[in-house]
XYZ file of C-alpha atoms in Angstrom:
155
model
C 25.272 -63.130 -10.563
C 27.684 -60.569 -9.155
C 27.587 -61.565 -5.510
C 29.316 -59.279 -3.066
C 30.884 -57.365 -5.882
C 30.124 -54.206 -7.803
C 31.094 -55.734 -11.144
C 28.803 -55.095 -14.097
C 28.222 -58.821 -14.643
C 29.406 -62.267 -13.590
C 32.171 -62.385 -16.201
C 33.647 -59.123 -14.942
C 33.423 -60.379 -11.344
C 35.211 -63.612 -12.222
C 37.906 -61.774 -14.188
C 38.490 -59.536 -11.162
C 38.545 -62.669 -8.987
C 41.333 -64.095 -11.142
C 43.335 -60.901 -10.663
C 42.693 -60.826 -6.904
C 43.682 -64.475 -6.497
C 46.827 -64.122 -8.601
C 48.069 -61.002 -6.877
C 46.910 -61.439 -3.287
C 46.990 -65.225 -2.815
C 49.216 -66.888 -5.431
C 52.004 -64.299 -5.345
C 52.706 -64.686 -1.604
C 52.716 -68.476 -2.100
C 55.056 -68.343 -5.082
C 58.001 -70.663 -4.501
C 56.599 -72.050 -1.241
C 54.560 -74.920 -2.725
C 56.530 -77.571 -4.600
C 53.584 -78.764 -6.714
C 50.459 -76.605 -6.368
C 48.738 -78.834 -8.916
C 48.890 -81.654 -6.347
C 47.563 -79.509 -3.483
C 44.161 -78.859 -1.949
C 43.214 -75.312 -1.007
C 40.404 -74.069 1.211
C 38.860 -70.618 0.982
C 37.246 -69.082 4.060
C 34.322 -66.989 2.826
C 34.039 -67.960 -0.837
C 31.031 -65.691 -1.467
C 30.027 -65.948 -5.117
C 32.981 -68.201 -5.929
C 34.960 -65.793 -8.105
C 38.292 -66.265 -6.287
C 37.637 -69.970 -5.726
C 37.199 -70.315 -9.504
C 40.634 -68.799 -10.058
C 42.163 -71.052 -7.401
C 40.625 -74.094 -9.121
C 43.010 -73.547 -12.045
C 46.045 -73.752 -9.756
C 45.180 -76.546 -7.319
C 44.100 -80.185 -7.646
C 41.034 -79.443 -5.517
C 39.498 -76.369 -3.908
C 37.068 -76.190 -1.012
C 34.880 -73.184 -0.325
C 33.335 -72.495 3.086
C 30.864 -69.667 3.648
C 27.948 -68.862 5.959
C 25.501 -68.002 3.168
C 22.801 -70.387 1.999
C 23.276 -70.056 -1.775
C 25.947 -72.593 -2.600
C 23.519 -73.860 -5.228
C 24.058 -70.654 -7.225
C 27.823 -70.803 -6.797
C 27.914 -74.478 -7.826
C 25.809 -73.723 -10.909
C 28.110 -70.840 -11.892
C 31.177 -73.050 -11.437
C 29.583 -75.830 -13.489
C 28.727 -73.355 -16.260
C 32.388 -72.302 -16.286
C 33.610 -75.920 -16.484
C 34.985 -76.022 -12.951
C 34.819 -79.597 -11.689
C 37.299 -79.583 -8.802
C 35.473 -77.356 -6.304
C 33.452 -78.460 -3.278
C 31.287 -76.025 -1.316
C 30.251 -76.159 2.329
C 28.109 -73.991 4.513
C 29.948 -73.163 7.711
C 28.674 -71.842 11.002
C 30.785 -68.708 10.950
C 33.662 -70.108 12.974
C 34.247 -73.697 11.885
C 35.820 -75.293 8.840
C 33.904 -78.507 8.099
C 36.871 -80.579 6.888
C 39.183 -83.020 8.605
C 42.330 -82.356 10.575
C 45.483 -81.867 8.469
C 43.479 -82.227 5.241
C 44.479 -79.176 3.160
C 47.731 -77.667 1.947
C 46.605 -74.044 1.775
C 43.988 -72.010 3.607
C 43.268 -68.545 2.297
C 40.779 -65.778 2.840
C 40.398 -62.539 0.916
C 38.786 -59.502 2.561
C 36.440 -61.669 4.643
C 37.900 -61.859 8.134
C 37.868 -58.074 8.462
C 34.062 -58.310 8.578
C 33.919 -60.769 11.475
C 32.210 -58.894 14.286
C 33.397 -60.915 17.275
C 36.980 -61.618 18.228
C 36.029 -65.135 19.381
C 34.875 -66.004 15.853
C 38.040 -64.554 14.335
C 40.123 -66.578 16.820
C 38.133 -69.717 15.977
C 38.806 -69.275 12.261
C 42.547 -68.886 12.854
C 42.586 -71.964 15.112
C 40.527 -73.893 12.566
C 42.941 -72.899 9.793
C 45.808 -74.299 11.863
C 43.815 -77.482 12.558
C 42.997 -78.250 8.914
C 46.417 -77.411 7.483
C 48.731 -80.294 6.736
C 52.172 -80.100 8.339
C 54.131 -77.575 6.292
C 50.933 -76.026 4.924
C 50.378 -72.307 4.436
C 47.692 -69.790 5.291
C 47.218 -66.497 3.445
C 44.724 -64.278 5.266
C 44.193 -60.984 3.456
C 42.599 -58.051 5.280
C 42.647 -55.378 2.535
C 45.019 -53.235 4.543
C 48.678 -53.149 3.604
C 51.088 -53.612 6.467
C 54.786 -54.037 5.855
C 55.014 -56.755 8.507
C 52.435 -58.821 6.627
C 54.979 -59.383 3.879
C 57.742 -60.441 6.267
C 61.026 -59.862 4.507
C 59.748 -60.422 0.981
C 59.085 -57.543 -1.353
C 56.684 -57.804 -4.265
């Protein structure tokens, strides 16, 4: 299974997912979370679960939300890899099916750039704000470097 990826096989896709999570999600959060191992993270657009798998090694629990109908395949791949702290939901394309102020981190990696309607993009941003706990963080990656996206930090 190499969902949404041009990797030669699932192992290569998951290795690349670990790199993408570490560099694009974990690095911007470095030093901002006191105890990531006590936190819950939610991924918007988990696809084949490769980045969610990497996140599962850093957080107490991870939640994946995607519009596709094959969470059974993602769950099976996670189980085969020994991942027991991930939960998968099918979303509508603009909602996050979790409670208010229920997660510490919301992240998305090269997903929101594919949203075709501004209203859906807006809904996802509003939903991210709704589900974040006070003091929580969102990392929304668009695959386009912009110096303002890094604020005053340099990596």
